[in-house]
Amino acid sequence: MTVPEGDTVWRAARLLDRALSNQTLVATDFRVPALATWDLSGARVSETVSRGKHLLTRIDADAPWTLHTHLKMEGGWRVLKPGQRWPRPAHTARVVLTTAEAVAVGFALGIVEIVPRARETDLVGHLGPDLLGPGWDPTEAVRRLTEQPDRPIKPALLDQTRLAGIGNMYAAELCFIEVRDLRRLVDRAHQMLELNTRRAQQSTTGDLARGRQFWVFDRAGKPCRRCGTPIRQTLLGDEGRERTTFACPRCQPLPG
Ligand SMILES: [Zn+2]
């Protein structure tokens, strides 16, 4: 199982948008201490959008509110029929939004907060161009990446203020496939995420068969698809925020 990437979050936004938009909430349950007293039942959901890896669910109650959620490492939203058994343990649920026809449950969410809609910019204004956003701007993404010329490319790709939507998997894959030309790298990232919004199974190789979806990600010890050298798993990233990554030591002599 992979961690949520931009396309995973985009698909979660679509799922919530289809299930909840223009529906009245008959019950709400926010299972985080800061929101324990909140009740938005009777409110109407206008839409859910993604911005990078952030989810914004816009809810009209006495005032226009935005429910901000983030999947972080383990989170996921599921939309169920009323009474349907939950696919994950109930104690991991952080938000439950119920309409007459659907129950949307956010499991293991990394962020759950409600802000006045006018303050959405405070939540997502720092993000770089959104790879799956309506205003995707590859030139600006390249400009932001070039602002820090000494920084290794992989942590730069993971920095959501440079461009938004890339997680561990895409960072590893992109650095294996294309690192010489930043514009091509950024275009390739956009193409990969875009393709994966249309299918339930992520792939960067074009092959959807289990074990063949990725070039290097999650393939430690397995032979490189180009040269046969065992793929190496290492820690990489800004100090204190290192992440596991994967690279071919032969094809990528200077990983990162
Ligand atoms: Zn190789």
Coordinates of N, CA and C and ligand atoms in Angstrom, one line a residue:
M1 N 0.8 -1.2 0.0 CA 0.0 0.0 0.0 C 0.9 1.3 0.0
T2 N 0.5 2.2 -0.8 CA 1.3 3.5 -0.9 C 0.7 4.6 -0.1
V3 N 1.5 5.5 0.3 CA 0.9 6.7 1.1 C 0.2 7.6 0.1
P4 N -0.7 8.4 0.7 CA -1.5 9.3 -0.2 C -0.7 10.3 -1.0
E5 N -0.9 10.3 -2.3 CA -0.2 11.3 -3.1 C -1.3 12.2 -3.7
G6 N -0.8 13.2 -4.5 CA -1.8 14.2 -5.0 C -3.0 13.6 -5.7
D7 N -2.8 12.5 -6.5 CA -3.9 11.9 -7.2 C -4.9 11.2 -6.3
T8 N -4.3 10.6 -5.2 CA -5.1 9.9 -4.2 C -6.1 10.9 -3.6
V9 N -5.5 12.1 -3.3 CA -6.3 13.1 -2.6 C -7.3 13.7 -3.6
W10 N -6.9 13.9 -4.8 CA -7.9 14.3 -5.8 C -9.0 13.4 -6.0
R11 N -8.8 12.1 -5.9 CA -9.9 11.1 -6.0 C -10.7 11.1 -4.8
A12 N -10.1 11.4 -3.6 CA -10.9 11.5 -2.4 C -11.9 12.7 -2.5
A13 N -11.3 13.8 -3.0 CA -12.2 15.0 -3.2 C -13.4 14.7 -4.1
R14 N -13.1 14.0 -5.2 CA -14.2 13.7 -6.1 C -15.2 12.8 -5.5
L15 N -14.8 11.8 -4.7 CA -15.6 10.9 -4.0 C -16.6 11.7 -3.1
L16 N -16.0 12.6 -2.3 CA -16.8 13.4 -1.3 C -17.7 14.3 -2.0
D17 N -17.2 14.9 -3.1 CA -17.9 15.9 -3.9 C -19.2 15.2 -4.4
R18 N -19.0 14.1 -5.0 CA -20.2 13.4 -5.6 C -21.2 12.9 -4.5
A19 N -20.7 12.5 -3.4 CA -21.6 12.0 -2.4 C -22.3 13.1 -1.6
L20 N -21.6 14.2 -1.4 CA -22.1 15.2 -0.4 C -22.6 16.5 -1.0
S21 N -22.2 16.9 -2.2 CA -22.5 18.2 -2.6 C -24.0 18.4 -2.8
N22 N -24.5 19.6 -2.4 CA -25.9 20.0 -2.4 C -26.8 19.1 -1.5
Q23 N -26.1 18.4 -0.6 CA -26.9 17.6 0.3 C -26.9 18.2 1.7
T24 N -27.9 18.0 2.5 CA -28.0 18.5 3.8 C -27.5 17.4 4.8
L25 N -26.7 17.9 5.7 CA -26.1 17.0 6.7 C -27.1 16.7 7.8
V26 N -27.5 15.4 8.0 CA -28.4 15.1 9.0 C -27.7 14.8 10.4
A27 N -26.4 14.5 10.3 CA -25.7 14.4 11.5 C -24.2 14.6 11.2
T28 N -23.4 15.1 12.2 CA -22.0 15.3 12.0 C -21.3 14.8 13.3
D29 N -20.1 14.2 13.2 CA -19.4 13.8 14.4 C -17.9 14.1 14.1
F30 N -17.4 15.1 14.8 CA -16.0 15.4 14.7 C -15.2 14.8 15.9
R31 N -14.5 13.8 15.6 CA -13.8 13.1 16.8 C -12.4 13.5 17.0
V32 N -12.2 14.8 17.1 CA -11.0 15.4 17.5 C -11.3 16.4 18.6
P33 N -10.4 16.5 19.6 CA -10.7 17.3 20.8 C -11.2 18.7 20.5
A34 N -10.4 19.4 19.6 CA -10.7 20.8 19.3 C -12.1 21.0 18.7
L35 N -12.7 20.0 18.1 CA -14.0 20.1 17.4 C -15.1 19.4 18.1
A36 N -14.8 18.9 19.3 CA -15.7 18.0 20.0 C -17.1 18.6 20.2
T37 N -17.2 19.9 20.3 CA -18.6 20.5 20.5 C -19.2 20.9 19.2
W38 N -18.6 20.7 18.1 CA -19.1 21.2 16.8 C -20.3 20.3 16.4
D39 N -21.3 20.9 15.8 CA -22.4 20.1 15.3 C -22.9 20.9 14.0
L40 N -22.7 20.3 12.9 CA -23.1 21.0 11.6 C -24.3 20.3 11.0
S41 N -25.1 19.6 11.8 CA -26.3 19.0 11.3 C -27.3 20.1 10.9
G42 N -27.9 19.9 9.8 CA -28.8 20.9 9.2 C -28.1 21.8 8.2
A43 N -26.8 21.7 8.2 CA -26.0 22.5 7.2 C -26.0 21.8 5.9
R44 N -25.7 22.6 4.8 CA -25.7 22.1 3.5 C -24.2 22.1 2.9
V45 N -23.8 21.0 2.3 CA -22.5 20.9 1.8 C -22.5 21.5 0.4
S46 N -21.6 22.4 0.1 CA -21.6 23.0 -1.3 C -20.7 22.2 -2.2
E47 N -19.5 21.9 -1.7 CA -18.6 21.1 -2.6 C -17.3 20.7 -1.8
T48 N -16.6 19.8 -2.4 CA -15.3 19.4 -1.9 C -14.2 19.5 -3.0
V49 N -13.1 20.2 -2.7 CA -12.1 20.4 -3.7 C -10.8 19.9 -3.0
S50 N -9.8 19.6 -3.9 CA -8.4 19.3 -3.4 C -7.5 20.5 -3.8
R51 N -6.6 20.8 -2.9 CA -5.5 21.7 -3.2 C -4.2 21.0 -2.8
G52 N -3.4 20.6 -3.8 CA -2.3 19.8 -3.4 C -2.8 18.5 -2.7
K53 N -2.3 18.3 -1.5 CA -2.7 17.1 -0.7 C -3.7 17.5 0.4
H54 N -4.3 18.7 0.3 CA -5.3 19.2 1.2 C -6.7 19.0 0.7
L55 N -7.6 18.7 1.5 CA -9.0 18.5 1.1 C -9.8 19.7 1.8
L56 N -10.6 20.4 1.0 CA -11.5 21.4 1.5 C -12.9 21.1 1.2
T57 N -13.7 20.9 2.3 CA -15.1 20.6 2.2 C -15.9 21.8 2.6
R58 N -16.6 22.4 1.7 CA -17.2 23.7 2.0 C -18.6 23.5 2.4
I59 N -18.9 24.0 3.6 CA -20.2 23.7 4.3 C -20.9 25.0 4.7
D60 N -22.2 25.1 4.2 CA -22.9 26.4 4.6 C -23.8 26.1 5.8
A61 N -23.5 26.7 6.9 CA -24.3 26.6 8.1 C -24.8 28.1 8.4
D62 N -24.7 28.5 9.6 CA -25.0 29.9 10.0 C -24.0 30.8 9.2
A63 N -22.9 30.3 8.9 CA -21.9 31.1 8.1 C -21.2 30.1 7.2
P64 N -20.5 30.6 6.2 CA -19.8 29.7 5.3 C -18.5 29.1 5.9
W65 N -18.5 27.8 6.2 CA -17.3 27.2 6.8 C -16.6 26.3 5.8
T66 N -15.4 26.0 6.1 CA -14.6 25.0 5.4 C -14.0 24.0 6.3
L67 N -14.4 22.7 6.1 CA -13.8 21.6 6.8 C -12.5 21.3 6.1
H68 N -11.3 21.4 6.7 CA -10.0 21.2 6.2 C -9.5 19.8 6.7
T69 N -9.3 18.9 5.8 CA -8.7 17.6 6.2 C -7.5 17.3 5.4
H70 N -6.6 16.4 5.9 CA -5.4 16.0 5.3 C -5.2 14.6 5.6
L71 N -4.8 13.8 4.6 CA -4.7 12.3 4.8 C -3.4 11.9 5.5
K72 N -2.4 12.8 5.4 CA -1.0 12.5 5.9 C -0.6 11.1 5.4
M73 N -0.2 10.2 6.4 CA 0.4 9.0 6.0 C -0.6 7.9 5.8
E74 N -1.6 7.8 6.7 CA -2.5 6.6 6.8 C -3.9 6.9 6.5
G75 N -4.2 8.2 6.3 CA -5.7 8.6 6.3 C -6.4 8.2 5.0
G76 N -7.7 8.2 5.1 CA -8.5 7.9 3.9 C -10.0 8.2 4.2
W77 N -10.7 8.7 3.2 CA -12.1 8.9 3.3 C -12.9 7.7 2.6
R78 N -13.9 7.3 3.2 CA -14.8 6.3 2.6 C -16.2 6.8 2.6
V79 N -16.9 6.5 1.5 CA -18.4 6.8 1.5 C -19.2 5.6 1.5
L80 N -20.1 5.4 2.5 CA -20.8 4.2 2.7 C -22.3 4.5 2.7
K81 N -23.1 3.5 2.6 CA -24.5 3.6 2.7 C -24.8 3.6 4.2
P82 N -25.9 4.3 4.6 CA -26.3 4.3 6.0 C -26.5 2.8 6.5
G83 N -25.8 2.5 7.7 CA -25.9 1.2 8.2 C -24.9 0.2 7.7
Q84 N -24.2 0.6 6.6 CA -23.1 -0.3 6.1 C -22.0 -0.4 7.0
R85 N -21.4 -1.6 7.1 CA -20.2 -1.8 8.0 C -19.0 -1.0 7.5
W86 N -18.4 -0.4 8.5 CA -17.2 0.4 8.2 C -16.0 -0.5 7.8
P87 N -15.2 -0.1 6.8 CA -14.1 -0.9 6.4 C -12.8 -0.8 7.3
R88 N -12.8 0.2 8.2 CA -11.7 0.4 9.0 C -12.2 0.5 10.5
P89 N -11.3 0.3 11.5 CA -11.8 0.3 12.9 C -12.4 1.7 13.3
A90 N -13.5 1.6 14.0 CA -14.3 2.8 14.3 C -13.4 3.8 15.1
H91 N -12.5 3.3 15.9 CA -11.7 4.2 16.8 C -10.8 5.0 16.0
T92 N -10.5 4.7 14.7 CA -9.7 5.5 13.9 C -10.4 6.6 13.1
A93 N -11.8 6.6 13.2 CA -12.6 7.6 12.5 C -12.4 9.0 13.2
R94 N -12.2 10.0 12.4 CA -12.0 11.3 12.9 C -13.1 12.2 12.5
V95 N -13.8 12.0 11.4 CA -15.0 12.8 11.0 C -16.0 11.8 10.4
V96 N -17.3 12.1 10.8 CA -18.4 11.3 10.2 C -19.4 12.3 9.7
L97 N -19.7 12.4 8.4 CA -20.7 13.3 7.9 C -21.8 12.5 7.3
T98 N -23.0 12.6 7.8 CA -24.1 11.8 7.4 C -25.2 12.6 6.7
T99 N -25.6 12.1 5.5 CA -26.7 12.7 4.8 C -27.8 11.7 4.8
A100 N -28.9 12.0 4.1 CA -30.0 11.0 4.1 C -29.6 9.7 3.4
E101 N -28.6 9.8 2.4 CA -28.3 8.7 1.6 C -26.9 8.1 1.8
A102 N -26.0 8.9 2.5 CA -24.6 8.5 2.5 C -24.0 8.8 3.9
V103 N -23.0 8.0 4.2 CA -22.2 8.3 5.4 C -20.7 8.4 4.9
A104 N -20.2 9.6 5.1 CA -18.8 9.8 4.7 C -17.9 9.7 6.0
V105 N -17.0 8.8 6.0 CA -16.1 8.7 7.2 C -14.7 8.9 6.8
G106 N -14.1 9.8 7.6 CA -12.6 10.1 7.4 C -11.9 9.4 8.4
F107 N -11.1 8.4 8.0 CA -10.3 7.6 8.9 C -8.8 8.1 9.0
A108 N -8.3 8.1 10.2 CA -6.9 8.4 10.5 C -6.4 9.6 9.8
L109 N -7.2 10.6 9.8 CA -6.9 11.9 9.2 C -5.8 12.6 10.0
G110 N -4.8 13.2 9.2 CA -3.7 13.9 9.9 C -4.1 15.3 10.4
I111 N -5.0 15.9 9.7 CA -5.5 17.2 10.0 C -7.0 17.2 9.9
V112 N -7.6 17.8 11.0 CA -9.1 18.0 10.9 C -9.3 19.4 11.6
E113 N -9.8 20.3 10.8 CA -10.1 21.6 11.4 C -11.2 22.3 10.6
I114 N -11.9 23.2 11.2 CA -13.0 24.0 10.6 C -12.6 25.4 10.7
V115 N -12.6 26.1 9.5 CA -12.2 27.5 9.5 C -13.3 28.3 8.7
P116 N -13.4 29.6 9.0 CA -14.3 30.4 8.1 C -13.8 30.3 6.7
R117 N -14.7 30.2 5.7 CA -14.2 30.0 4.3 C -13.3 31.1 3.8
A118 N -13.5 32.3 4.3 CA -12.6 33.4 3.9 C -11.1 33.2 4.3
R119 N -10.9 32.2 5.2 CA -9.5 32.0 5.7 C -8.9 30.8 5.0
E120 N -9.5 30.2 4.0 CA -8.9 29.1 3.2 C -7.5 29.4 2.8
T121 N -7.2 30.6 2.4 CA -5.9 31.0 1.9 C -4.8 30.7 3.0
D122 N -5.2 30.9 4.3 CA -4.2 30.6 5.3 C -3.8 29.2 5.3
L123 N -4.7 28.3 4.8 CA -4.4 26.9 4.9 C -3.6 26.4 3.7
V124 N -3.9 27.0 2.5 CA -3.3 26.4 1.3 C -2.6 27.5 0.5
G125 N -2.5 28.7 1.0 CA -1.9 29.8 0.2 C -0.4 29.7 0.0
H126 N 0.2 28.8 0.9 CA 1.7 28.6 0.8 C 2.1 27.6 -0.3
L127 N 1.1 26.9 -0.8 CA 1.4 25.8 -1.7 C 1.9 26.4 -3.1
G128 N 2.8 25.6 -3.7 CA 3.2 25.9 -5.0 C 2.1 25.5 -6.0
P129 N 2.3 25.6 -7.3 CA 1.3 25.2 -8.3 C 0.8 23.8 -8.1
D130 N -0.5 23.6 -8.1 CA -1.1 22.4 -7.8 C -1.1 21.5 -9.1
L131 N -0.4 20.4 -9.1 CA -0.3 19.5 -10.2 C -1.6 19.1 -10.8
L132 N -2.6 19.0 -10.0 CA -4.0 18.6 -10.4 C -5.0 19.7 -10.3
G133 N -4.5 20.9 -10.1 CA -5.4 22.1 -9.9 C -5.8 22.6 -11.3
P134 N -6.9 23.4 -11.3 CA -7.4 24.0 -12.5 C -6.4 25.0 -13.1
G135 N -5.6 25.6 -12.2 CA -4.6 26.6 -12.7 C -3.2 26.1 -12.7
W136 N -3.0 24.8 -13.0 CA -1.7 24.2 -13.0 C -0.7 25.1 -13.9
D137 N 0.4 25.4 -13.3 CA 1.3 26.4 -14.0 C 2.7 25.8 -14.0
P138 N 3.1 25.0 -15.0 CA 4.4 24.4 -15.0 C 5.6 25.4 -15.0
T139 N 5.4 26.5 -15.6 CA 6.5 27.5 -15.6 C 6.8 28.0 -14.2
E140 N 5.7 28.3 -13.5 CA 5.9 28.7 -12.1 C 6.5 27.6 -11.2
A141 N 6.1 26.4 -11.5 CA 6.7 25.3 -10.7 C 8.2 25.2 -10.9
V142 N 8.6 25.3 -12.2 CA 10.0 25.3 -12.5 C 10.8 26.5 -11.9
R143 N 10.1 27.6 -11.9 CA 10.7 28.8 -11.3 C 11.0 28.6 -9.8
R144 N 10.0 28.0 -9.1 CA 10.1 27.8 -7.7 C 11.1 26.7 -7.4
L145 N 11.3 25.7 -8.2 CA 12.3 24.7 -8.0 C 13.7 25.3 -8.2
T146 N 13.8 26.2 -9.1 CA 15.1 26.8 -9.5 C 15.5 27.9 -8.4
E147 N 14.6 28.3 -7.6 CA 14.9 29.3 -6.5 C 16.0 28.7 -5.6
Q148 N 16.0 27.4 -5.5 CA 17.0 26.8 -4.5 C 17.9 25.8 -5.3
P149 N 18.8 26.4 -6.1 CA 19.6 25.6 -7.0 C 20.5 24.6 -6.3
D150 N 20.9 24.8 -5.1 CA 21.8 23.9 -4.4 C 21.1 22.7 -3.7
R151 N 19.8 22.8 -3.7 CA 19.0 21.8 -3.0 C 18.9 20.6 -3.9
P152 N 19.1 19.4 -3.3 CA 18.9 18.1 -4.1 C 17.5 18.1 -4.6
I153 N 17.3 17.5 -5.7 CA 16.0 17.5 -6.4 C 14.9 16.8 -5.7
K154 N 15.2 15.6 -5.0 CA 14.2 14.8 -4.4 C 13.5 15.6 -3.3
P155 N 14.2 16.1 -2.3 CA 13.5 16.9 -1.3 C 12.8 18.1 -1.8
A156 N 13.3 18.7 -2.9 CA 12.7 19.9 -3.5 C 11.3 19.5 -4.1
L157 N 11.3 18.3 -4.7 CA 10.0 17.8 -5.3 C 9.0 17.5 -4.2
L158 N 9.5 17.1 -3.0 CA 8.6 16.8 -1.9 C 8.1 18.0 -1.1
D159 N 8.7 19.2 -1.4 CA 8.4 20.4 -0.7 C 7.2 21.0 -1.4
Q160 N 6.0 21.0 -0.7 CA 4.8 21.4 -1.3 C 4.7 22.9 -1.7
T161 N 5.7 23.7 -1.2 CA 5.7 25.1 -1.6 C 6.4 25.3 -2.9
R162 N 7.0 24.3 -3.5 CA 7.6 24.3 -4.8 C 6.6 24.0 -5.9
L163 N 6.0 22.8 -5.7 CA 4.8 22.4 -6.5 C 4.1 21.4 -5.6
A164 N 2.8 21.3 -5.8 CA 1.9 20.6 -4.8 C 1.3 19.3 -5.3
G165 N 1.5 18.2 -4.6 CA 0.9 17.0 -5.0 C 1.8 15.8 -5.0
I166 N 3.1 16.0 -4.9 CA 4.1 14.9 -5.0 C 4.4 14.4 -3.6
G167 N 4.3 13.0 -3.5 CA 4.7 12.4 -2.2 C 5.9 11.4 -2.5
N168 N 6.2 10.6 -1.5 CA 7.4 9.7 -1.6 C 7.4 8.9 -2.9
M169 N 6.3 8.3 -3.3 CA 6.3 7.5 -4.5 C 6.7 8.2 -5.7
Y170 N 6.0 9.3 -6.0 CA 6.3 10.0 -7.3 C 7.7 10.6 -7.2
A171 N 8.2 11.1 -6.1 CA 9.5 11.6 -6.0 C 10.5 10.6 -6.4
A172 N 10.4 9.4 -5.9 CA 11.3 8.3 -6.2 C 11.3 8.0 -7.7
E173 N 10.1 7.9 -8.2 CA 9.9 7.5 -9.6 C 10.4 8.5 -10.6
L174 N 10.1 9.8 -10.3 CA 10.5 10.9 -11.1 C 12.0 11.0 -11.2
C175 N 12.7 10.8 -10.1 CA 14.1 10.9 -10.0 C 14.8 9.7 -10.8
F176 N 14.1 8.6 -10.9 CA 14.7 7.5 -11.7 C 14.5 7.8 -13.2
I177 N 13.3 8.3 -13.5 CA 13.0 8.5 -14.9 C 13.6 9.7 -15.6
E178 N 13.6 10.8 -14.9 CA 13.9 12.1 -15.5 C 14.4 13.1 -14.6
V179 N 15.7 13.4 -14.6 CA 16.2 14.5 -13.7 C 17.0 15.6 -14.4
R180 N 17.3 15.4 -15.6 CA 18.3 16.3 -16.3 C 17.6 17.6 -16.6
D181 N 16.4 17.6 -17.0 CA 15.7 18.8 -17.5 C 14.5 19.1 -16.6
L182 N 14.5 20.2 -15.8 CA 13.5 20.4 -14.8 C 12.1 20.6 -15.5
R183 N 12.0 21.2 -16.6 CA 10.7 21.4 -17.3 C 10.1 20.0 -17.7
R184 N 11.0 19.1 -18.2 CA 10.5 17.8 -18.6 C 10.1 17.0 -17.4
L185 N 10.8 17.2 -16.3 CA 10.5 16.5 -15.0 C 9.1 16.9 -14.5
V186 N 8.9 18.3 -14.5 CA 7.6 18.8 -14.1 C 6.5 18.4 -15.0
D187 N 6.7 18.4 -16.3 CA 5.7 17.9 -17.2 C 5.3 16.4 -17.0
R188 N 6.4 15.7 -16.7 CA 6.2 14.2 -16.5 C 5.4 14.0 -15.2
A189 N 5.7 14.8 -14.2 CA 5.0 14.7 -12.9 C 3.5 14.9 -13.2
H190 N 3.2 16.0 -13.9 CA 1.8 16.3 -14.2 C 1.1 15.2 -15.0
Q191 N 1.8 14.6 -15.9 CA 1.3 13.6 -16.8 C 1.0 12.3 -15.9
M192 N 1.9 12.0 -15.0 CA 1.8 10.8 -14.2 C 0.6 10.9 -13.2
L193 N 0.5 12.1 -12.6 CA -0.6 12.2 -11.6 C -1.9 12.3 -12.3
E194 N -2.0 13.0 -13.5 CA -3.2 13.1 -14.2 C -3.7 11.7 -14.7
L195 N -2.8 10.9 -15.2 CA -3.2 9.5 -15.6 C -3.7 8.7 -14.5
N196 N -3.1 8.9 -13.3 CA -3.5 8.1 -12.2 C -4.8 8.6 -11.5
T197 N -5.2 9.8 -11.8 CA -6.6 10.2 -11.3 C -7.7 9.3 -12.0
R198 N -7.4 8.7 -13.1 CA -8.4 8.0 -13.9 C -8.4 6.5 -13.6
R199 N -7.6 6.1 -12.7 CA -7.7 4.6 -12.4 C -7.4 4.4 -10.9
A200 N -8.0 3.3 -10.4 CA -8.0 3.0 -9.0 C -6.6 2.5 -8.6
Q201 N -5.8 1.9 -9.5 CA -4.5 1.4 -9.3 C -3.5 2.3 -9.8
Q202 N -2.6 2.8 -8.9 CA -1.5 3.7 -9.4 C -0.5 3.0 -10.2
S203 N 0.1 3.6 -11.2 CA 1.2 3.1 -11.9 C 2.0 4.2 -12.5
T204 N 3.3 4.0 -12.6 CA 4.2 5.0 -13.3 C 4.8 4.3 -14.5
T205 N 4.8 3.0 -14.6 CA 5.4 2.3 -15.7 C 4.4 2.1 -16.8
G206 N 3.1 2.2 -16.5 CA 2.1 2.0 -17.5 C 1.5 0.6 -17.3
D207 N 2.2 -0.2 -16.5 CA 1.7 -1.6 -16.2 C 0.9 -1.6 -14.9
L208 N -0.3 -2.1 -15.0 CA -1.1 -2.1 -13.7 C -1.0 -3.4 -12.9
A209 N -0.3 -4.4 -13.5 CA -0.2 -5.7 -12.8 C 0.6 -5.5 -11.4
R210 N 0.2 -6.2 -10.4 CA 0.8 -6.1 -9.1 C 2.3 -6.5 -9.2
G211 N 3.1 -5.6 -8.6 CA 4.6 -5.8 -8.7 C 5.2 -5.2 -9.9
R212 N 4.4 -4.7 -10.8 CA 5.0 -4.1 -12.0 C 4.7 -2.6 -12.2
Q213 N 4.0 -2.1 -11.2 CA 3.5 -0.7 -11.4 C 4.6 0.4 -11.3
F214 N 5.7 0.1 -10.6 CA 6.7 1.1 -10.3 C 8.0 0.7 -10.8
W215 N 8.9 1.8 -11.1 CA 10.2 1.6 -11.5 C 11.1 1.2 -10.3
V216 N 11.1 2.0 -9.3 CA 12.0 1.8 -8.1 C 11.2 1.8 -6.8
F217 N 10.1 2.5 -6.7 CA 9.4 2.7 -5.4 C 9.0 1.3 -4.9
D218 N 9.3 1.1 -3.6 CA 8.9 -0.1 -2.8 C 9.5 -1.4 -3.5
R219 N 10.7 -1.2 -4.1 CA 11.3 -2.4 -4.8 C 12.7 -2.7 -4.2
A220 N 12.9 -2.4 -3.0 CA 14.2 -2.6 -2.4 C 14.7 -4.1 -2.6
G221 N 15.9 -4.2 -3.1 CA 16.5 -5.5 -3.4 C 16.1 -6.2 -4.7
K222 N 15.1 -5.6 -5.3 CA 14.7 -6.2 -6.6 C 15.5 -5.6 -7.7
P223 N 15.6 -6.4 -8.8 CA 16.5 -5.9 -9.9 C 15.9 -4.6 -10.6
C224 N 16.8 -3.7 -10.9 CA 16.4 -2.5 -11.6 C 15.9 -2.9 -13.0
R225 N 14.8 -2.3 -13.4 CA 14.2 -2.6 -14.7 C 15.0 -2.3 -15.9
R226 N 16.0 -1.4 -15.7 CA 16.9 -1.1 -16.8 C 18.2 -1.9 -16.8
C227 N 18.8 -2.0 -15.6 CA 20.2 -2.5 -15.6 C 20.3 -3.8 -14.8
G228 N 19.3 -4.1 -14.0 CA 19.4 -5.4 -13.2 C 20.0 -5.2 -11.8
T229 N 20.6 -4.1 -11.6 CA 21.2 -3.8 -10.2 C 20.1 -3.8 -9.2
P230 N 20.4 -4.4 -8.0 CA 19.4 -4.3 -7.0 C 19.0 -2.9 -6.5
I231 N 17.8 -2.6 -6.5 CA 17.3 -1.3 -6.0 C 17.6 -1.1 -4.5
R232 N 18.1 0.1 -4.2 CA 18.6 0.4 -2.9 C 17.5 1.3 -2.2
Q233 N 17.3 0.9 -0.9 CA 16.4 1.8 -0.1 C 17.2 2.6 0.8
T234 N 17.0 3.9 0.8 CA 17.8 4.8 1.7 C 16.9 5.9 2.3
L235 N 17.6 6.6 3.3 CA 16.9 7.7 3.9 C 17.4 9.0 3.2
L236 N 16.4 9.8 2.8 CA 16.8 11.1 2.1 C 15.9 12.2 2.5
G237 N 16.4 13.4 2.4 CA 15.5 14.5 2.7 C 16.1 15.5 3.6
D238 N 15.4 16.5 4.0 CA 15.9 17.6 4.9 C 16.1 17.0 6.2
E239 N 17.1 17.4 6.9 CA 17.5 16.9 8.2 C 16.3 16.9 9.2
G240 N 16.1 15.8 9.9 CA 15.0 15.8 10.8 C 13.7 15.4 10.2
R241 N 13.6 15.4 8.8 CA 12.4 15.1 8.1 C 12.7 14.1 7.0
E242 N 13.7 13.2 7.3 CA 14.1 12.2 6.3 C 12.9 11.2 6.0
R243 N 12.9 10.8 4.8 CA 12.0 9.8 4.4 C 12.7 8.6 3.7
T244 N 12.0 7.5 3.7 CA 12.6 6.4 2.9 C 12.4 6.6 1.5
T245 N 13.5 6.3 0.7 CA 13.3 6.5 -0.7 C 14.0 5.3 -1.4
F246 N 13.9 5.2 -2.7 CA 14.4 4.1 -3.4 C 15.1 4.6 -4.7
A247 N 16.2 4.0 -5.0 CA 16.9 4.4 -6.2 C 17.8 3.2 -6.7
C248 N 18.1 3.3 -8.0 CA 19.1 2.3 -8.5 C 20.5 2.9 -8.4
P249 N 21.4 2.3 -7.7 CA 22.7 2.8 -7.5 C 23.5 3.0 -8.8
R250 N 23.2 2.2 -9.8 CA 23.9 2.3 -11.1 C 23.3 3.4 -12.0
C251 N 22.0 3.3 -12.2 CA 21.4 4.3 -13.1 C 21.3 5.7 -12.4
Q252 N 21.3 5.7 -11.1 CA 21.3 7.0 -10.4 C 22.5 7.1 -9.4
P253 N 23.7 7.4 -10.0 CA 24.9 7.4 -9.1 C 24.8 8.5 -8.1
L254 N 24.1 9.6 -8.4 CA 23.9 10.7 -7.4 C 22.5 10.8 -7.0
P255 N 21.9 9.8 -6.3 CA 20.5 9.9 -6.0 C 20.1 11.2 -5.3
G256 N 19.0 11.7 -5.5 CA 18.5 12.9 -4.8 C 18.8 14.1 -5.6
Ligands
ZN1 ZN 19.6 0.6 -12.9

